[in-house]
Amino acid sequence: MGSTTGSRVMKVYSWLIYFYLYVPILILVVFSFNTSRLNAVWKGFTLQWYVKLFNDGPLLQAARNSLIIAVVSTLAATIIGTLTAFAVHRHRFPGKRVLEAVIYVPIIIPEIVMGISLLAFFAAVRIPLGLTTIIIAHIAFNISFVAVVVRSRLYGFDHTLEEAAADLGANEWNTFRRVTFPLVFPGILAGALLAFTLSLDDFVITFFTAGPGSTTLPLRIYSMVKFGVSPEVNALSTFILTLTLTLLVISQRMQRV
């Protein structure tokens, strides 16, 4: 009897959590098709906000900037973060403990502190603010997330498989290409997707490191929201949500291959 009651309570609790997390997102998606500009009143179905969205020049430019920054920073952070994870996990060298602690710094410290420090750095070395500085900043904090995710994958790695490949005559490169990389790839892919999402979503650090002509989607959305949440913002948010879910599905299918 007690077990049945506990099971029912957990089910109700779980549904309340799902309700709290996903109903606001569902409302946002529904009202992106609303004829009225007021989100509180449903007046009919329309696609005009999506048409307006794809005809908004400044918004499309911001989306282009965000995608360029996200793709470039993700590629660089994934490569550096993966190499860092392998180095820390498999090798001993002077300063290893310091490096392990430094890896977690960008994850732990507040974003505003990192944004101000990066702004001070760029000012000290006289690098003009723009897309380049945003990309450098995103690489700086994404490396840590990729390294942590890949390293967690390495903890469950069976090293006897590499030894078996070596016994069968495979050299180091063939062992890495045919054994190590395929087994670690899900962790690398997860780290890359996390880095891409964080880069696409970042506001605070981008705000401090952006310059003229380098407005990103979060910065553009913030400037739009200051005048009220219009259905165009809802349409943009729905589009980003769809893109994120598509990437999630693709990553799941790639991990099954």
C-alpha atoms as an extended CHARMM CRD file, in Angstrom:
* protein
*
       257  EXT
         1         1  MET       CA              0.0000000000        0.0000000000        0.0000000000  PROA      1               0.0000000000
         2         2  GLY       CA              2.8070000000        2.3770000000        0.9320000000  PROA      2               0.0000000000
         3         3  SER       CA              4.6720000000        1.5010000000       -2.2620000000  PROA      3               0.0000000000
         4         4  THR       CA              1.5830000000        2.2370000000       -4.3960000000  PROA      4               0.0000000000
         5         5  THR       CA              1.0220000000        5.5910000000       -2.6890000000  PROA      5               0.0000000000
         6         6  GLY       CA              4.6680000000        6.5230000000       -3.1340000000  PROA      6               0.0000000000
         7         7  SER       CA              4.5190000000        5.5990000000       -6.8210000000  PROA      7               0.0000000000
         8         8  ARG       CA              1.4650000000        7.8080000000       -7.3470000000  PROA      8               0.0000000000
         9         9  VAL       CA              3.1010000000       10.7230000000       -5.5490000000  PROA      9               0.0000000000
        10        10  MET       CA              6.2060000000       10.3880000000       -7.7400000000  PROA      10              0.0000000000
        11        11  LYS       CA              4.0580000000       10.3080000000      -10.8920000000  PROA      11              0.0000000000
        12        12  VAL       CA              2.2230000000       13.4670000000       -9.8580000000  PROA      12              0.0000000000
        13        13  TYR       CA              5.5030000000       15.1320000000       -8.9330000000  PROA      13              0.0000000000
        14        14  SER       CA              7.0150000000       14.1660000000      -12.2990000000  PROA      14              0.0000000000
        15        15  TRP       CA              4.0490000000       15.5470000000      -14.2260000000  PROA      15              0.0000000000
        16        16  LEU       CA              4.2530000000       18.8050000000      -12.2700000000  PROA      16              0.0000000000
        17        17  ILE       CA              7.9420000000       19.1060000000      -13.1850000000  PROA      17              0.0000000000
        18        18  TYR       CA              7.1680000000       18.4860000000      -16.8770000000  PROA      18              0.0000000000
        19        19  PHE       CA              4.3220000000       20.9880000000      -16.6980000000  PROA      19              0.0000000000
        20        20  TYR       CA              6.5880000000       23.6160000000      -15.1350000000  PROA      20              0.0000000000
        21        21  LEU       CA              9.3550000000       23.0920000000      -17.7140000000  PROA      21              0.0000000000
        22        22  TYR       CA              7.4920000000       22.6020000000      -20.9800000000  PROA      22              0.0000000000
        23        23  VAL       CA              4.1510000000       24.4140000000      -20.8040000000  PROA      23              0.0000000000
        24        24  PRO       CA              5.7860000000       27.8900000000      -21.0850000000  PROA      24              0.0000000000
        25        25  ILE       CA              7.6670000000       26.6630000000      -24.1740000000  PROA      25              0.0000000000
        26        26  LEU       CA              4.4400000000       25.2910000000      -25.6400000000  PROA      26              0.0000000000
        27        27  ILE       CA              2.6830000000       28.6280000000      -25.0190000000  PROA      27              0.0000000000
        28        28  LEU       CA              5.5260000000       30.4600000000      -26.7600000000  PROA      28              0.0000000000
        29        29  VAL       CA              5.2360000000       28.1930000000      -29.8250000000  PROA      29              0.0000000000
        30        30  VAL       CA              1.4270000000       28.5240000000      -29.9650000000  PROA      30              0.0000000000
        31        31  PHE       CA              1.4520000000       32.3150000000      -29.7340000000  PROA      31              0.0000000000
        32        32  SER       CA              4.0590000000       32.5800000000      -32.4920000000  PROA      32              0.0000000000
        33        33  PHE       CA              1.1220000000       31.7520000000      -34.8110000000  PROA      33              0.0000000000
        34        34  ASN       CA             -1.2310000000       34.2710000000      -33.1850000000  PROA      34              0.0000000000
        35        35  THR       CA             -2.7800000000       36.9870000000      -35.3480000000  PROA      35              0.0000000000
        36        36  SER       CA             -2.7930000000       39.4560000000      -32.4650000000  PROA      36              0.0000000000
        37        37  ARG       CA              0.3560000000       41.2420000000      -31.3430000000  PROA      37              0.0000000000
        38        38  LEU       CA             -0.8000000000       40.7240000000      -27.7350000000  PROA      38              0.0000000000
        39        39  ASN       CA              0.3820000000       37.4020000000      -26.3490000000  PROA      39              0.0000000000
        40        40  ALA       CA             -2.4290000000       37.3300000000      -23.8100000000  PROA      40              0.0000000000
        41        41  VAL       CA             -5.2180000000       37.1210000000      -26.4190000000  PROA      41              0.0000000000
        42        42  TRP       CA             -5.6220000000       34.4660000000      -29.1220000000  PROA      42              0.0000000000
        43        43  LYS       CA             -7.3460000000       35.8970000000      -32.2010000000  PROA      43              0.0000000000
        44        44  GLY       CA             -6.5230000000       33.4170000000      -34.9520000000  PROA      44              0.0000000000
        45        45  PHE       CA             -3.8780000000       31.4670000000      -36.8180000000  PROA      45              0.0000000000
        46        46  THR       CA             -1.3180000000       33.1940000000      -39.0570000000  PROA      46              0.0000000000
        47        47  LEU       CA              2.1650000000       32.7730000000      -40.5020000000  PROA      47              0.0000000000
        48        48  GLN       CA              2.7520000000       36.4960000000      -40.9550000000  PROA      48              0.0000000000
        49        49  TRP       CA              5.2740000000       36.6880000000      -38.0860000000  PROA      49              0.0000000000
        50        50  TYR       CA              7.4560000000       34.0280000000      -39.7200000000  PROA      50              0.0000000000
        51        51  VAL       CA              7.2590000000       35.8970000000      -43.0370000000  PROA      51              0.0000000000
        52        52  LYS       CA              8.2100000000       39.0980000000      -41.2470000000  PROA      52              0.0000000000
        53        53  LEU       CA             10.9860000000       37.2650000000      -39.4380000000  PROA      53              0.0000000000
        54        54  PHE       CA             12.6550000000       36.0860000000      -42.6600000000  PROA      54              0.0000000000
        55        55  ASN       CA             12.3500000000       39.5640000000      -44.1860000000  PROA      55              0.0000000000
        56        56  ASP       CA             13.9870000000       41.3340000000      -41.2460000000  PROA      56              0.0000000000
        57        57  GLY       CA             17.4510000000       42.3290000000      -42.4940000000  PROA      57              0.0000000000
        58        58  PRO       CA             19.0920000000       43.2000000000      -39.1410000000  PROA      58              0.0000000000
        59        59  LEU       CA             17.6990000000       40.0390000000      -37.5640000000  PROA      59              0.0000000000
        60        60  LEU       CA             18.9880000000       37.8400000000      -40.3880000000  PROA      60              0.0000000000
        61        61  GLN       CA             22.4030000000       39.4930000000      -40.0800000000  PROA      61              0.0000000000
        62        62  ALA       CA             22.3980000000       38.7740000000      -36.3460000000  PROA      62              0.0000000000
        63        63  ALA       CA             21.4840000000       35.1450000000      -37.0680000000  PROA      63              0.0000000000
        64        64  ARG       CA             24.3190000000       34.9190000000      -39.5990000000  PROA      64              0.0000000000
        65        65  ASN       CA             26.7850000000       36.3260000000      -37.0470000000  PROA      65              0.0000000000
        66        66  SER       CA             25.5980000000       33.8660000000      -34.3970000000  PROA      66              0.0000000000
        67        67  LEU       CA             25.9600000000       30.8740000000      -36.7220000000  PROA      67              0.0000000000
        68        68  ILE       CA             29.4530000000       31.9240000000      -37.8450000000  PROA      68              0.0000000000
        69        69  ILE       CA             30.5650000000       32.4090000000      -34.2410000000  PROA      69              0.0000000000
        70        70  ALA       CA             28.9650000000       29.1620000000      -33.0710000000  PROA      70              0.0000000000
        71        71  VAL       CA             30.3990000000       27.0080000000      -35.8910000000  PROA      71              0.0000000000
        72        72  VAL       CA             33.9540000000       28.4120000000      -35.7480000000  PROA      72              0.0000000000
        73        73  SER       CA             34.1870000000       28.4430000000      -31.9570000000  PROA      73              0.0000000000
        74        74  THR       CA             32.6940000000       24.9460000000      -31.7030000000  PROA      74              0.0000000000
        75        75  LEU       CA             35.2030000000       23.4750000000      -34.1720000000  PROA      75              0.0000000000
        76        76  ALA       CA             38.1660000000       25.1110000000      -32.4270000000  PROA      76              0.0000000000
        77        77  ALA       CA             36.9370000000       24.3410000000      -28.8910000000  PROA      77              0.0000000000
        78        78  THR       CA             36.1390000000       20.7200000000      -29.7870000000  PROA      78              0.0000000000
        79        79  ILE       CA             39.6260000000       20.0950000000      -31.1840000000  PROA      79              0.0000000000
        80        80  ILE       CA             41.4610000000       21.8220000000      -28.3260000000  PROA      80              0.0000000000
        81        81  GLY       CA             39.1330000000       20.4570000000      -25.6470000000  PROA      81              0.0000000000
        82        82  THR       CA             39.4290000000       16.8840000000      -26.9380000000  PROA      82              0.0000000000
        83        83  LEU       CA             43.2280000000       17.0670000000      -27.0640000000  PROA      83              0.0000000000
        84        84  THR       CA             43.2420000000       18.5450000000      -23.5570000000  PROA      84              0.0000000000
        85        85  ALA       CA             41.0220000000       15.7460000000      -22.2440000000  PROA      85              0.0000000000
        86        86  PHE       CA             43.3100000000       13.0700000000      -23.7250000000  PROA      86              0.0000000000
        87        87  ALA       CA             46.4430000000       14.7790000000      -22.3760000000  PROA      87              0.0000000000
        88        88  VAL       CA             45.0860000000       15.1670000000      -18.8420000000  PROA      88              0.0000000000
        89        89  HSD       CA             43.5430000000       11.6970000000      -18.7130000000  PROA      89              0.0000000000
        90        90  ARG       CA             46.4010000000        9.6580000000      -20.1790000000  PROA      90              0.0000000000
        91        91  HSD       CA             49.6420000000       11.4600000000      -19.3940000000  PROA      91              0.0000000000
        92        92  ARG       CA             51.5920000000       12.7270000000      -16.4150000000  PROA      92              0.0000000000
        93        93  PHE       CA             53.4610000000       15.9940000000      -16.7510000000  PROA      93              0.0000000000
        94        94  PRO       CA             54.5470000000       18.9450000000      -14.5700000000  PROA      94              0.0000000000
        95        95  GLY       CA             51.6130000000       21.2140000000      -13.7590000000  PROA      95              0.0000000000
        96        96  LYS       CA             48.9510000000       18.5820000000      -14.4510000000  PROA      96              0.0000000000
        97        97  ARG       CA             47.0420000000       19.3220000000      -11.2450000000  PROA      97              0.0000000000
        98        98  VAL       CA             47.0940000000       23.0310000000      -12.0220000000  PROA      98              0.0000000000
        99        99  LEU       CA             45.7340000000       22.3790000000      -15.5190000000  PROA      99              0.0000000000
       100       100  GLU       CA             42.9730000000       20.1660000000      -14.1150000000  PROA      100             0.0000000000
       101       101  ALA       CA             41.9280000000       23.0140000000      -11.8130000000  PROA      101             0.0000000000
       102       102  VAL       CA             42.1720000000       25.6350000000      -14.5790000000  PROA      102             0.0000000000
       103       103  ILE       CA             39.8690000000       23.5770000000      -16.8210000000  PROA      103             0.0000000000
       104       104  TYR       CA             36.9950000000       24.0950000000      -14.3770000000  PROA      104             0.0000000000
       105       105  VAL       CA             37.5250000000       27.8440000000      -13.9360000000  PROA      105             0.0000000000
       106       106  PRO       CA             35.3840000000       28.9900000000      -16.9190000000  PROA      106             0.0000000000
       107       107  ILE       CA             32.6030000000       26.6610000000      -15.7480000000  PROA      107             0.0000000000
       108       108  ILE       CA             32.6450000000       27.8600000000      -12.1430000000  PROA      108             0.0000000000
       109       109  ILE       CA             33.2060000000       31.6190000000      -12.3350000000  PROA      109             0.0000000000
       110       110  PRO       CA             30.2600000000       33.9400000000      -13.1120000000  PROA      110             0.0000000000
       111       111  GLU       CA             29.9280000000       34.8800000000      -16.7810000000  PROA      111             0.0000000000
       112       112  ILE       CA             30.0220000000       38.5870000000      -15.9810000000  PROA      112             0.0000000000
       113       113  VAL       CA             33.4770000000       38.1750000000      -14.4100000000  PROA      113             0.0000000000
       114       114  MET       CA             34.7540000000       36.3360000000      -17.4650000000  PROA      114             0.0000000000
       115       115  GLY       CA             33.1880000000       38.9050000000      -19.7820000000  PROA      115             0.0000000000
       116       116  ILE       CA             34.8330000000       41.8210000000      -17.9980000000  PROA      116             0.0000000000
       117       117  SER       CA             38.2050000000       40.0340000000      -17.8580000000  PROA      117             0.0000000000
       118       118  LEU       CA             38.1050000000       39.2600000000      -21.5840000000  PROA      118             0.0000000000
       119       119  LEU       CA             37.1400000000       42.8420000000      -22.3660000000  PROA      119             0.0000000000
       120       120  ALA       CA             40.1010000000       44.0660000000      -20.2920000000  PROA      120             0.0000000000
       121       121  PHE       CA             42.3900000000       41.6130000000      -22.0890000000  PROA      121             0.0000000000
       122       122  PHE       CA             41.2870000000       42.7150000000      -25.5490000000  PROA      122             0.0000000000
       123       123  ALA       CA             41.7210000000       46.3550000000      -24.5460000000  PROA      123             0.0000000000
       124       124  ALA       CA             45.2140000000       45.6440000000      -23.1660000000  PROA      124             0.0000000000
       125       125  VAL       CA             46.4180000000       43.9060000000      -26.3380000000  PROA      125             0.0000000000
       126       126  ARG       CA             44.5810000000       46.4540000000      -28.5160000000  PROA      126             0.0000000000
       127       127  ILE       CA             42.3590000000       44.0100000000      -30.4030000000  PROA      127             0.0000000000
       128       128  PRO       CA             39.3070000000       45.8360000000      -31.8220000000  PROA      128             0.0000000000
       129       129  LEU       CA             35.9930000000       44.3780000000      -30.6810000000  PROA      129             0.0000000000
       130       130  GLY       CA             34.0410000000       42.4450000000      -33.2980000000  PROA      130             0.0000000000
       131       131  LEU       CA             33.3200000000       38.9210000000      -34.5180000000  PROA      131             0.0000000000
       132       132  THR       CA             36.9370000000       37.8880000000      -33.9200000000  PROA      132             0.0000000000
       133       133  THR       CA             36.8820000000       38.8240000000      -30.2410000000  PROA      133             0.0000000000
       134       134  ILE       CA             33.5330000000       37.0860000000      -29.7290000000  PROA      134             0.0000000000
       135       135  ILE       CA             34.8730000000       33.9070000000      -31.3500000000  PROA      135             0.0000000000
       136       136  ILE       CA             38.0000000000       33.9960000000      -29.1630000000  PROA      136             0.0000000000
       137       137  ALA       CA             35.8550000000       34.5130000000      -26.0590000000  PROA      137             0.0000000000
       138       138  HSD       CA             33.5170000000       31.6330000000      -26.9470000000  PROA      138             0.0000000000
       139       139  ILE       CA             36.4510000000       29.3180000000      -27.6180000000  PROA      139             0.0000000000
       140       140  ALA       CA             37.9050000000       30.2620000000      -24.2360000000  PROA      140             0.0000000000
       141       141  PHE       CA             34.8870000000       29.1090000000      -22.2210000000  PROA      141             0.0000000000
       142       142  ASN       CA             33.7850000000       26.2550000000      -24.5160000000  PROA      142             0.0000000000
       143       143  ILE       CA             37.1180000000       24.4210000000      -24.2640000000  PROA      143             0.0000000000
       144       144  SER       CA             36.3700000000       23.5790000000      -20.6280000000  PROA      144             0.0000000000
       145       145  PHE       CA             32.9260000000       22.1400000000      -21.3550000000  PROA      145             0.0000000000
       146       146  VAL       CA             34.2440000000       19.9710000000      -24.1980000000  PROA      146             0.0000000000
       147       147  ALA       CA             37.2010000000       18.7680000000      -22.1210000000  PROA      147             0.0000000000
       148       148  VAL       CA             34.9810000000       17.7880000000      -19.1840000000  PROA      148             0.0000000000
       149       149  VAL       CA             32.4940000000       15.8910000000      -21.3880000000  PROA      149             0.0000000000
       150       150  VAL       CA             35.1820000000       14.0380000000      -23.3700000000  PROA      150             0.0000000000
       151       151  ARG       CA             37.1320000000       13.1980000000      -20.2240000000  PROA      151             0.0000000000
       152       152  SER       CA             34.0290000000       11.6830000000      -18.6390000000  PROA      152             0.0000000000
       153       153  ARG       CA             33.7690000000        9.4460000000      -21.7120000000  PROA      153             0.0000000000
       154       154  LEU       CA             37.4060000000        8.4320000000      -21.3560000000  PROA      154             0.0000000000
       155       155  TYR       CA             36.8250000000        7.2530000000      -17.7770000000  PROA      155             0.0000000000
       156       156  GLY       CA             34.6610000000        4.4220000000      -19.0990000000  PROA      156             0.0000000000
       157       157  PHE       CA             37.0200000000        3.5510000000      -21.9350000000  PROA      157             0.0000000000
       158       158  ASP       CA             38.2610000000       -0.0560000000      -22.1070000000  PROA      158             0.0000000000
       159       159  HSD       CA             42.0190000000        0.2150000000      -22.7650000000  PROA      159             0.0000000000
       160       160  THR       CA             42.3000000000       -3.5190000000      -23.4090000000  PROA      160             0.0000000000
       161       161  LEU       CA             40.7290000000       -2.9060000000      -26.8180000000  PROA      161             0.0000000000
       162       162  GLU       CA             43.6870000000       -0.7200000000      -27.7880000000  PROA      162             0.0000000000
       163       163  GLU       CA             46.0710000000       -3.3630000000      -26.5040000000  PROA      163             0.0000000000
       164       164  ALA       CA             44.2670000000       -6.0010000000      -28.5510000000  PROA      164             0.0000000000
       165       165  ALA       CA             44.5850000000       -3.8450000000      -31.6840000000  PROA      165             0.0000000000
       166       166  ALA       CA             48.3110000000       -3.4000000000      -31.0260000000  PROA      166             0.0000000000
       167       167  ASP       CA             48.7190000000       -7.1690000000      -30.5690000000  PROA      167             0.0000000000
       168       168  LEU       CA             47.0630000000       -7.6790000000      -33.9530000000  PROA      168             0.0000000000
       169       169  GLY       CA             49.6510000000       -5.4460000000      -35.6190000000  PROA      169             0.0000000000
       170       170  ALA       CA             47.9350000000       -2.0480000000      -35.7300000000  PROA      170             0.0000000000
       171       171  ASN       CA             50.1710000000        0.9770000000      -35.2980000000  PROA      171             0.0000000000
       172       172  GLU       CA             49.2450000000        3.9350000000      -33.0730000000  PROA      172             0.0000000000
       173       173  TRP       CA             47.4470000000        5.8540000000      -35.8410000000  PROA      173             0.0000000000
       174       174  ASN       CA             45.3670000000        2.8830000000      -37.0050000000  PROA      174             0.0000000000
       175       175  THR       CA             44.5260000000        2.0250000000      -33.4010000000  PROA      175             0.0000000000
       176       176  PHE       CA             43.3200000000        5.5650000000      -32.7920000000  PROA      176             0.0000000000
       177       177  ARG       CA             41.3880000000        5.7420000000      -36.0800000000  PROA      177             0.0000000000
       178       178  ARG       CA             39.7110000000        2.3370000000      -35.8850000000  PROA      178             0.0000000000
       179       179  VAL       CA             39.3600000000        1.7480000000      -32.1280000000  PROA      179             0.0000000000
       180       180  THR       CA             39.8630000000        4.8210000000      -29.9320000000  PROA      180             0.0000000000
       181       181  PHE       CA             38.0950000000        7.4960000000      -31.9610000000  PROA      181             0.0000000000
       182       182  PRO       CA             34.8850000000        5.5110000000      -32.7110000000  PROA      182             0.0000000000
       183       183  LEU       CA             34.5020000000        4.6580000000      -29.0260000000  PROA      183             0.0000000000
       184       184  VAL       CA             35.1650000000        8.2170000000      -27.8230000000  PROA      184             0.0000000000
       185       185  PHE       CA             33.2040000000        9.8640000000      -30.6540000000  PROA      185             0.0000000000
       186       186  PRO       CA             29.8600000000       10.0160000000      -28.7480000000  PROA      186             0.0000000000
       187       187  GLY       CA             31.5800000000       12.0620000000      -26.0320000000  PROA      187             0.0000000000
       188       188  ILE       CA             33.2340000000       14.3360000000      -28.6040000000  PROA      188             0.0000000000
       189       189  LEU       CA             29.9010000000       14.8250000000      -30.3740000000  PROA      189             0.0000000000
       190       190  ALA       CA             28.1420000000       15.5840000000      -27.0850000000  PROA      190             0.0000000000
       191       191  GLY       CA             30.8260000000       18.1170000000      -26.1770000000  PROA      191             0.0000000000
       192       192  ALA       CA             30.5800000000       19.7500000000      -29.6110000000  PROA      192             0.0000000000
       193       193  LEU       CA             26.7890000000       20.0400000000      -29.3930000000  PROA      193             0.0000000000
       194       194  LEU       CA             27.0570000000       21.5050000000      -25.9040000000  PROA      194             0.0000000000
       195       195  ALA       CA             29.6350000000       24.0220000000      -27.1290000000  PROA      195             0.0000000000
       196       196  PHE       CA             27.4640000000       24.9500000000      -30.1210000000  PROA      196             0.0000000000
       197       197  THR       CA             24.3930000000       25.4550000000      -27.9360000000  PROA      197             0.0000000000
       198       198  LEU       CA             26.2800000000       27.5350000000      -25.3550000000  PROA      198             0.0000000000
       199       199  SER       CA             27.8200000000       29.6920000000      -28.0780000000  PROA      199             0.0000000000
       200       200  LEU       CA             24.5050000000       30.2430000000      -29.8500000000  PROA      200             0.0000000000
       201       201  ASP       CA             22.7880000000       31.0770000000      -26.5640000000  PROA      201             0.0000000000
       202       202  ASP       CA             25.4460000000       33.2020000000      -24.8400000000  PROA      202             0.0000000000
       203       203  PHE       CA             24.5340000000       36.7800000000      -23.9700000000  PROA      203             0.0000000000
       204       204  VAL       CA             26.6620000000       38.0910000000      -21.0860000000  PROA      204             0.0000000000
       205       205  ILE       CA             30.1530000000       37.3440000000      -22.4410000000  PROA      205             0.0000000000
       206       206  THR       CA             29.0680000000       38.3080000000      -25.9610000000  PROA      206             0.0000000000
       207       207  PHE       CA             27.7160000000       41.6200000000      -24.6640000000  PROA      207             0.0000000000
       208       208  PHE       CA             31.1470000000       42.5740000000      -23.2880000000  PROA      208             0.0000000000
       209       209  THR       CA             33.1730000000       41.3800000000      -26.2950000000  PROA      209             0.0000000000
       210       210  ALA       CA             30.9380000000       42.5130000000      -29.1840000000  PROA      210             0.0000000000
       211       211  GLY       CA             31.6930000000       45.5280000000      -31.3070000000  PROA      211             0.0000000000
       212       212  PRO       CA             29.9710000000       47.4980000000      -34.0880000000  PROA      212             0.0000000000
       213       213  GLY       CA             28.4550000000       45.2190000000      -36.7240000000  PROA      213             0.0000000000
       214       214  SER       CA             28.8330000000       42.0700000000      -34.6080000000  PROA      214             0.0000000000
       215       215  THR       CA             25.3710000000       41.8670000000      -33.0530000000  PROA      215             0.0000000000
       216       216  THR       CA             24.3090000000       38.2760000000      -32.3640000000  PROA      216             0.0000000000
       217       217  LEU       CA             20.8410000000       36.7820000000      -31.9840000000  PROA      217             0.0000000000
       218       218  PRO       CA             20.7470000000       37.0020000000      -28.1540000000  PROA      218             0.0000000000
       219       219  LEU       CA             21.7920000000       40.6630000000      -28.3160000000  PROA      219             0.0000000000
       220       220  ARG       CA             19.2180000000       41.3720000000      -31.0290000000  PROA      220             0.0000000000
       221       221  ILE       CA             16.4610000000       39.5690000000      -29.1340000000  PROA      221             0.0000000000
       222       222  TYR       CA             17.2950000000       41.5340000000      -25.9900000000  PROA      222             0.0000000000
       223       223  SER       CA             16.9550000000       44.8310000000      -27.8720000000  PROA      223             0.0000000000
       224       224  MET       CA             13.6000000000       43.6630000000      -29.2840000000  PROA      224             0.0000000000
       225       225  VAL       CA             12.2450000000       42.4430000000      -25.9400000000  PROA      225             0.0000000000
       226       226  LYS       CA             12.9050000000       45.8190000000      -24.3090000000  PROA      226             0.0000000000
       227       227  PHE       CA              9.9340000000       47.1360000000      -26.2850000000  PROA      227             0.0000000000
       228       228  GLY       CA              7.7110000000       44.1570000000      -25.4260000000  PROA      228             0.0000000000
       229       229  VAL       CA              7.5560000000       40.4900000000      -26.4240000000  PROA      229             0.0000000000
       230       230  SER       CA              6.0790000000       40.5160000000      -29.9350000000  PROA      230             0.0000000000
       231       231  PRO       CA              4.9770000000       37.4270000000      -31.8950000000  PROA      231             0.0000000000
       232       232  GLU       CA              8.0580000000       37.9520000000      -34.0700000000  PROA      232             0.0000000000
       233       233  VAL       CA             10.2360000000       37.1830000000      -31.0420000000  PROA      233             0.0000000000
       234       234  ASN       CA              8.1010000000       34.1130000000      -30.3800000000  PROA      234             0.0000000000
       235       235  ALA       CA              8.5720000000       33.0120000000      -34.0010000000  PROA      235             0.0000000000
       236       236  LEU       CA             12.3250000000       33.4570000000      -33.7220000000  PROA      236             0.0000000000
       237       237  SER       CA             12.4110000000       31.4980000000      -30.4520000000  PROA      237             0.0000000000
       238       238  THR       CA             10.3550000000       28.7140000000      -32.0590000000  PROA      238             0.0000000000
       239       239  PHE       CA             12.7800000000       28.5610000000      -34.9780000000  PROA      239             0.0000000000
       240       240  ILE       CA             15.7780000000       28.2990000000      -32.6190000000  PROA      240             0.0000000000
       241       241  LEU       CA             13.9620000000       25.5940000000      -30.6210000000  PROA      241             0.0000000000
       242       242  THR       CA             13.3070000000       23.6330000000      -33.8190000000  PROA      242             0.0000000000
       243       243  LEU       CA             16.9640000000       23.9480000000      -34.8330000000  PROA      243             0.0000000000
       244       244  THR       CA             18.1060000000       22.7020000000      -31.4220000000  PROA      244             0.0000000000
       245       245  LEU       CA             15.7620000000       19.7100000000      -31.4590000000  PROA      245             0.0000000000
       246       246  THR       CA             16.8800000000       18.8410000000      -35.0050000000  PROA      246             0.0000000000
       247       247  LEU       CA             20.5230000000       18.8440000000      -33.9150000000  PROA      247             0.0000000000
       248       248  LEU       CA             19.5970000000       16.6550000000      -30.9370000000  PROA      248             0.0000000000
       249       249  VAL       CA             17.8700000000       14.0890000000      -33.1660000000  PROA      249             0.0000000000
       250       250  ILE       CA             20.7990000000       14.0680000000      -35.6190000000  PROA      250             0.0000000000
       251       251  SER       CA             23.2870000000       13.5400000000      -32.7920000000  PROA      251             0.0000000000
       252       252  GLN       CA             21.2510000000       10.6390000000      -31.4020000000  PROA      252             0.0000000000
       253       253  ARG       CA             21.1590000000        8.9580000000      -34.8060000000  PROA      253             0.0000000000
       254       254  MET       CA             24.8760000000        9.5010000000      -35.3410000000  PROA      254             0.0000000000
       255       255  GLN       CA             25.6520000000        7.8910000000      -31.9830000000  PROA      255             0.0000000000
       256       256  ARG       CA             23.6810000000        4.7860000000      -32.9960000000  PROA      256             0.0000000000
       257       257  VAL       CA             25.6700000000        4.3190000000      -36.2090000000  PROA      257             0.0000000000
